[in-house]
C-alpha cells in the first residue's frame, strides 16, 4: 500500500481537474476496504451482531483512525508533498475535490442497508473524521508555507507558532515520525524534506531560546529507552551525526548530554542538574562508567554552587492571545506563553513583540472577553 499512496497523491496534485476527479475516489476505496478487512474478517452471524455493535461503539473516532495504516501513510506522504510544494494552489484544489467526493460517499454509505450490523455508522463517522483531520493538515500547512516567504525576524516568531501547531496535530494523531520531523530538521532522504524549512529546535536555537531548545530535545529523549535495541529510523531525528549511534541507549545519552549543556547555557541550572541525575543513575547502574560518573558528580556540584553564589537575572512570562476573523488560521483564537528576556518589562516585551506583528491591532484591556474579540473583523492581539 505505501507504494500506491505516493503516486496517487502526486496525480491528485497535477494541474488537471479531470485526472483529480478520477483519482480522488480511490482514496475512499482504500479506506473502505481497509476498514472491512480489519473489522469484518469473517462472515457475521446473527449471534455476533450484538458483539460487533458493542465493539464499534467502544472505539472512538480517534482510536479507529489511528489504527488505520492507510491514514498513517496518507498523512505521511501528503506531508512530503506539502513540504516540497512551491505554492498551495493545487493543494486547495485537491482539498476541495476530496471534500466533495468524500461527502458524496458518506451520503451513499448512509443509504445502504448494511447498517444492520452497525458497520456503516462507524465507517461514515471515521470517514468524516478522516476528512476533518486532512482539512486541518491542509490549513496548517498552508499557513506554514506562507510563513516561509517572510524575510525578517517575524519569520522566527510566526515559524514557532506554525511549527507548534503542526507538532500538536501530529502528536494528537499518533504520528510519531512526523512529530519528530517538526521537532528538528530531519535529514533522511526517505522523507525528502526541504532543509530550508524551519523546525522547532532550530527556531529556538536561532532565537537564542536555549531552555526551550533543551525542552525540545527532552521530548525526543522521552521516546527513547535505556536499552541496547537499535532505534527505529525516525527516532534518529535531529542530525546526521545521530546515525553513528547504534543503540537507543547511546542515542539517549548523547541527547541528554546536549540537553544538560543547553539548560546550563540558559541558566536553568535546576533542570541541568535533573538531567545529569538521570545520566548519573545510568553511569552507576547500567554503564558502570565511573569516570563519567565522577565527572558528572563534579559538574552537578558546580551547578549547585552557581545556584547559591551566582546572580541570575529573572525572566518574566507573558500571555499572548490572538483574535479576529482576519487572523491567520494558525493564530486565530490561540493563546501562547512567552518567556521574556532577562529583566524584560511588560512594556519592553510588548514593544518588541508588536514590532514583529505590526499589522495587528493591540488590545490594551485584558478584561474584554474572548467571545467578543473572536467576533471582530480585525486582526487583534493581547499581551498580558
Coordinates of C-alpha atoms in Angstrom, one line a residue:
X1 CA 0.0 0.0 0.0
X2 CA 2.7 2.6 0.8
X3 CA 3.9 2.3 -2.8
X4 CA 0.4 3.2 -4.1
X5 CA -0.3 6.2 -1.9
X6 CA 2.6 8.4 -3.0
X7 CA 1.9 8.3 -6.8
X8 CA -1.8 8.6 -6.3
X9 CA -1.2 11.8 -4.3
X10 CA 1.1 13.1 -7.0
X11 CA -1.6 12.5 -9.6
X12 CA -4.2 14.2 -7.4
X13 CA -1.9 17.3 -7.3
X14 CA -1.4 17.6 -11.0
X15 CA -2.8 20.7 -12.8
X16 CA -5.6 18.7 -14.4
X17 CA -9.0 18.6 -12.7
X18 CA -10.2 15.6 -14.8
X19 CA -7.4 13.4 -13.5
X20 CA -8.0 14.7 -10.0
X21 CA -11.7 13.7 -10.2
X22 CA -10.7 10.2 -11.4
X23 CA -8.0 9.6 -8.8
X24 CA -9.5 11.0 -5.6
X25 CA -12.3 8.4 -5.2
X26 CA -9.6 5.7 -5.0
X27 CA -8.6 7.1 -1.5
X28 CA -12.0 6.4 -0.2
X29 CA -12.0 2.9 -1.7
X30 CA -8.7 2.1 0.1
X31 CA -10.1 3.5 3.4
X32 CA -13.4 1.5 2.9
X33 CA -11.5 -1.7 2.0
X34 CA -9.1 -1.5 4.9
X35 CA -11.9 -0.9 7.4
X36 CA -13.7 -4.0 6.4
X37 CA -10.5 -6.1 6.3
X38 CA -9.8 -5.0 9.9
X39 CA -13.3 -5.3 11.3
X40 CA -15.2 -7.9 9.3
X41 CA -12.7 -10.6 8.5
X42 CA -15.3 -13.3 8.8
X43 CA -19.0 -13.6 7.9
X44 CA -21.1 -12.1 10.7
X45 CA -23.9 -14.4 12.0
X46 CA -27.0 -13.0 13.8
X47 CA -25.5 -14.1 17.2
X48 CA -22.4 -11.9 16.5
X49 CA -24.4 -8.7 15.7
X50 CA -24.6 -7.5 19.3
X51 CA -21.0 -8.2 20.0
X52 CA -19.9 -6.4 16.8
X53 CA -22.2 -3.5 17.6
X54 CA -20.7 -3.2 21.1
X55 CA -17.2 -3.3 19.7
X56 CA -17.8 -0.4 17.2
X57 CA -19.4 1.7 19.9
X58 CA -16.5 1.3 22.3
X59 CA -14.0 2.5 19.7
X60 CA -13.6 6.3 19.5
X61 CA -13.1 8.0 16.1
X62 CA -9.6 8.8 17.1
X63 CA -8.8 5.1 18.0
X64 CA -10.3 3.8 14.8
X65 CA -8.4 6.3 12.7
X66 CA -5.1 6.0 14.5
X67 CA -5.0 2.2 13.8
X68 CA -5.6 2.8 10.1
X69 CA -2.4 2.1 8.1
X70 CA -3.9 4.0 5.2
X71 CA -4.4 7.1 7.3
X72 CA -0.9 6.9 8.6
X73 CA 0.6 6.5 5.1
X74 CA -1.7 9.1 3.6
X75 CA -0.7 11.8 6.1
X76 CA 3.0 10.9 5.8
X77 CA 3.0 11.1 2.0
X78 CA 0.8 14.2 2.0
X79 CA 3.2 15.9 4.4
X80 CA 6.1 15.1 2.0
X81 CA 4.2 16.5 -1.0
X82 CA 3.2 19.6 1.0
X83 CA 6.8 20.1 2.1
X84 CA 8.1 20.1 -1.5
X85 CA 5.4 22.5 -2.7
X86 CA 6.2 25.9 -4.0
X87 CA 2.6 27.2 -3.6
X88 CA -0.6 25.8 -2.2
X89 CA -3.0 26.4 -5.1
X90 CA -3.1 22.8 -6.2
X91 CA -3.5 21.6 -2.6
X92 CA -6.5 23.9 -2.3
X93 CA -8.0 22.2 -5.4
X94 CA -7.2 18.7 -4.1
X95 CA -8.8 19.7 -0.7
X96 CA -11.9 20.9 -2.4
X97 CA -12.2 17.7 -4.6
X98 CA -11.5 15.4 -1.6
X99 CA -14.3 17.1 0.5
X100 CA -16.8 16.9 -2.4
X101 CA -16.2 13.3 -3.2
X102 CA -16.0 12.0 0.4
X103 CA -19.2 13.9 1.3
X104 CA -20.9 12.1 -1.6
X105 CA -19.5 8.7 -0.5
X106 CA -20.8 9.3 3.1
X107 CA -24.3 10.1 1.8
X108 CA -24.2 6.9 -0.3
X109 CA -23.0 4.9 2.7
X110 CA -25.8 6.1 4.9
X111 CA -28.4 5.0 2.3
X112 CA -27.1 1.4 2.2
X113 CA -28.7 -1.5 4.1
X114 CA -25.5 -2.9 5.6
X115 CA -26.4 -0.8 8.6
X116 CA -27.9 -3.9 10.1
X117 CA -24.7 -4.7 11.9
X118 CA -23.9 -1.1 12.7
X119 CA -20.9 -1.1 10.4
X120 CA -21.9 1.8 8.2
X121 CA -22.4 4.2 11.1
X122 CA -18.9 3.6 12.3
X123 CA -17.4 3.8 8.8
X124 CA -19.2 7.0 8.0
X125 CA -18.1 8.5 11.3
X126 CA -14.4 7.5 10.6
X127 CA -14.7 9.0 7.0
X128 CA -15.9 12.3 8.4
X129 CA -13.1 12.3 10.9
X130 CA -10.6 11.5 8.3
X131 CA -11.7 14.5 6.1
X132 CA -11.8 16.7 9.2
X133 CA -8.1 15.9 10.0
X134 CA -6.9 16.1 6.5
X135 CA -8.6 19.6 6.2
X136 CA -6.8 20.7 9.3
X137 CA -3.5 19.5 7.9
X138 CA -4.1 21.4 4.7
X139 CA -4.9 24.6 6.6
X140 CA -1.9 24.3 8.9
X141 CA 0.5 23.6 6.1
X142 CA -0.9 26.4 4.0
X143 CA -0.1 28.7 6.9
X144 CA 3.3 27.1 7.3
X145 CA 4.1 27.7 3.6
X146 CA 3.1 31.4 3.8
X147 CA 5.4 31.9 6.8
X148 CA 8.4 30.7 4.7
X149 CA 8.0 33.7 2.4
X150 CA 8.5 36.2 5.2
X151 CA 12.0 37.6 5.2
X152 CA 12.5 39.1 8.7
X153 CA 12.7 38.3 12.4
X154 CA 9.0 37.9 12.2
X155 CA 9.7 34.6 10.4
X156 CA 11.1 33.1 13.6
X157 CA 8.2 34.2 15.7
X158 CA 5.5 33.1 13.3
X159 CA 7.5 30.0 12.4
X160 CA 7.4 29.0 16.1
X161 CA 3.6 29.4 16.1
X162 CA 3.1 27.3 13.0
X163 CA 5.5 24.6 13.9
X164 CA 3.9 24.2 17.4
X165 CA 0.5 23.8 15.8
X166 CA 1.8 21.1 13.4
X167 CA 3.6 19.3 16.3
X168 CA 0.4 19.2 18.4
X169 CA -1.6 17.9 15.4
X170 CA 0.8 15.1 14.7
X171 CA 1.1 14.2 18.3
X172 CA -2.7 14.0 18.6
X173 CA -2.8 11.8 15.5
X174 CA -0.2 9.4 16.9
X175 CA 2.2 10.2 14.1
X176 CA 5.4 10.0 16.0
X177 CA 7.7 10.0 12.9
X178 CA 6.2 13.3 11.7
X179 CA 6.1 14.6 15.3
X180 CA 9.9 14.2 15.4
X181 CA 10.3 15.8 12.0
X182 CA 8.8 19.0 13.2
X183 CA 10.8 19.0 16.4
X184 CA 14.0 19.0 14.3
X185 CA 15.4 19.4 10.8
X186 CA 15.2 15.8 9.5
X187 CA 17.9 14.8 7.1
X188 CA 16.9 11.4 5.8
X189 CA 16.4 11.3 2.1
X190 CA 13.5 8.9 2.7
X191 CA 11.4 11.9 3.7
X192 CA 12.8 14.2 1.0
X193 CA 12.3 17.2 3.3
X194 CA 13.4 20.7 2.3
X195 CA 16.2 21.7 4.6
X196 CA 15.4 25.4 4.2
X197 CA 12.2 24.9 6.3
X198 CA 12.4 25.6 9.9
X199 CA 11.7 23.1 12.7
X200 CA 11.1 23.8 16.4
X201 CA 14.5 23.0 17.7
X202 CA 16.3 25.1 15.1
X203 CA 13.9 28.0 15.5
X204 CA 14.6 28.1 19.3
X205 CA 18.3 28.0 18.7
X206 CA 18.0 30.8 16.1
X207 CA 16.1 32.9 18.7
X208 CA 18.6 32.1 21.5
X209 CA 15.9 30.2 23.4
X210 CA 18.3 27.7 25.0
X211 CA 15.9 26.4 27.6
X212 CA 13.2 25.9 25.1
X213 CA 15.6 24.1 22.7
X214 CA 16.6 21.8 25.6
X215 CA 13.0 21.0 26.3
X216 CA 12.5 20.1 22.6
X217 CA 15.4 17.7 23.0
X218 CA 13.7 16.4 26.1
X219 CA 10.7 15.4 24.0
X220 CA 12.9 13.4 21.7
X221 CA 14.7 11.8 24.7
X222 CA 11.3 10.7 26.1
X223 CA 10.7 8.5 23.1
X224 CA 13.9 6.6 23.6
X225 CA 14.7 3.9 26.2
X226 CA 17.9 2.9 28.1
X227 CA 18.2 -0.4 26.1
X228 CA 20.5 -1.9 23.5
X229 CA 17.8 -2.0 20.9
X230 CA 18.5 -0.3 17.6
X231 CA 16.4 2.9 17.2
X232 CA 13.7 2.9 14.5
X233 CA 14.7 5.1 11.6
X234 CA 12.5 8.0 12.6
X235 CA 13.9 8.1 16.2
X236 CA 17.3 9.3 15.0
X237 CA 15.5 12.6 14.5
X238 CA 17.7 15.7 14.6
X239 CA 21.0 15.4 12.8
X240 CA 23.0 13.1 10.5
X241 CA 25.6 12.6 13.3
X242 CA 22.9 10.8 15.3
X243 CA 23.4 7.9 12.8
X244 CA 26.6 6.8 14.5
X245 CA 24.7 5.6 17.5
X246 CA 23.6 2.0 17.0
X247 CA 21.5 1.7 20.2
X248 CA 18.7 3.7 21.8
X249 CA 20.9 3.9 25.0
X250 CA 23.8 5.6 23.2
X251 CA 21.5 8.0 21.3
X252 CA 19.6 8.9 24.5
X253 CA 22.9 9.5 26.4
X254 CA 24.0 11.9 23.6
X255 CA 20.7 13.8 23.7
X256 CA 20.7 14.1 27.5
X257 CA 24.3 15.5 27.4
X258 CA 23.2 18.1 24.9
X259 CA 20.1 18.9 27.0
X260 CA 22.2 19.5 30.1
X261 CA 24.5 21.8 28.2
X262 CA 21.6 23.9 26.9
X263 CA 19.9 24.1 30.3
X264 CA 23.2 25.3 31.7
X265 CA 23.6 27.8 28.9
X266 CA 20.1 29.1 29.6
X267 CA 21.0 29.4 33.3
X268 CA 18.2 26.9 34.2
X269 CA 20.7 25.0 36.5
X270 CA 18.0 23.1 38.3
X271 CA 16.9 21.3 35.1
X272 CA 20.6 20.8 34.1
X273 CA 21.1 19.0 37.5
X274 CA 17.9 16.9 37.0
X275 CA 19.1 15.8 33.5
X276 CA 22.5 15.0 34.9
X277 CA 20.9 12.9 37.7
X278 CA 19.3 10.7 35.1
X279 CA 22.8 10.2 33.5
X280 CA 24.4 9.6 36.9
X281 CA 22.0 6.8 37.6
X282 CA 22.7 5.2 34.2
X283 CA 26.5 5.5 34.6
X284 CA 26.3 4.0 38.0
X285 CA 23.9 1.1 37.4
X286 CA 23.9 0.3 33.7
X287 CA 27.2 1.5 32.1
X288 CA 29.3 1.2 35.2
X289 CA 31.3 4.1 33.8
X290 CA 32.8 5.5 37.0
X291 CA 35.0 8.1 35.1
X292 CA 31.9 9.7 33.6
X293 CA 30.1 9.3 36.9
X294 CA 32.8 11.2 38.8
X295 CA 32.9 13.9 36.2
X296 CA 29.1 14.4 36.3
X297 CA 29.0 14.5 40.1
X298 CA 31.6 17.2 40.0
X299 CA 29.5 19.1 37.3
X300 CA 26.4 18.9 39.5
X301 CA 28.4 20.2 42.5
X302 CA 29.5 23.2 40.4
X303 CA 25.9 23.8 39.3
X304 CA 24.7 23.8 43.0
X305 CA 27.4 26.4 43.7
X306 CA 26.1 28.5 40.8
X307 CA 22.6 28.4 42.3
X308 CA 23.9 29.6 45.6
X309 CA 26.5 32.1 44.5
X310 CA 25.7 33.5 41.1
X311 CA 23.1 36.1 40.4
X312 CA 20.5 35.2 37.8
X313 CA 18.5 37.8 36.0
X314 CA 14.9 37.0 36.4
X315 CA 12.7 36.3 33.3
X316 CA 9.1 37.3 33.3
X317 CA 6.4 35.2 31.4
X318 CA 3.8 36.8 29.2
X319 CA 0.4 35.6 27.8
X320 CA -0.1 36.3 24.1
X321 CA -3.6 35.8 22.6
X322 CA -4.7 36.3 19.0
X323 CA -8.3 37.0 17.9
X324 CA -10.3 38.3 15.0
X325 CA -11.8 36.9 11.8
X326 CA -8.8 38.2 9.7
X327 CA -6.3 36.5 11.9
X328 CA -4.4 33.6 10.2
X329 CA -5.8 30.2 11.0
X330 CA -2.7 29.1 12.8
X331 CA -3.1 32.0 15.2
X332 CA -6.9 32.6 15.4
X333 CA -8.2 32.2 19.0
X334 CA -4.9 30.7 20.1
X335 CA -3.1 31.6 23.4
X336 CA 0.7 31.2 24.0
X337 CA 3.0 31.7 26.9
X338 CA 6.2 33.5 26.1
X339 CA 9.3 33.7 28.3
X340 CA 10.8 37.2 28.1
X341 CA 14.4 38.2 28.1
X342 CA 16.2 38.7 31.4
X343 CA 14.7 41.7 33.4
X344 CA 12.5 42.5 30.4
X345 CA 9.5 44.5 31.5
X346 CA 6.0 44.1 30.1
X347 CA 6.3 47.4 28.2
X348 CA 9.6 46.4 26.6
X349 CA 8.3 43.0 25.7
X350 CA 5.1 44.4 24.2
X351 CA 7.1 46.8 22.1
X352 CA 9.5 44.1 20.9
X353 CA 6.7 41.7 20.2
X354 CA 4.4 44.1 18.3
X355 CA 7.3 45.1 16.1
X356 CA 7.0 41.6 14.6
X357 CA 3.2 41.9 14.3
X358 CA 2.8 45.5 13.3
X359 CA -0.3 44.7 11.2
X360 CA -2.2 43.5 14.3
X361 CA -4.3 45.8 16.4
X362 CA -3.2 45.8 20.1
X363 CA -5.9 45.4 22.7
X364 CA -5.0 47.3 25.8
X365 CA -7.5 45.7 28.2
X366 CA -7.4 42.1 29.4
X367 CA -10.9 42.4 30.7
X368 CA -12.6 42.1 27.3
X369 CA -13.9 38.6 26.9
X370 CA -12.5 36.3 24.2
X371 CA -16.0 35.8 22.8
X372 CA -16.3 39.5 22.0
X373 CA -12.8 39.6 20.4
X374 CA -13.4 36.5 18.3
X375 CA -16.3 38.3 16.5
X376 CA -14.1 41.2 15.5
X377 CA -13.4 41.8 11.8
X378 CA -9.8 42.9 12.6
X379 CA -6.6 41.1 13.5
X380 CA -6.2 41.5 17.2
X381 CA -3.5 40.6 19.8
X382 CA -3.5 40.8 23.6
X383 CA -0.3 40.9 25.6
X384 CA -0.7 40.1 29.3

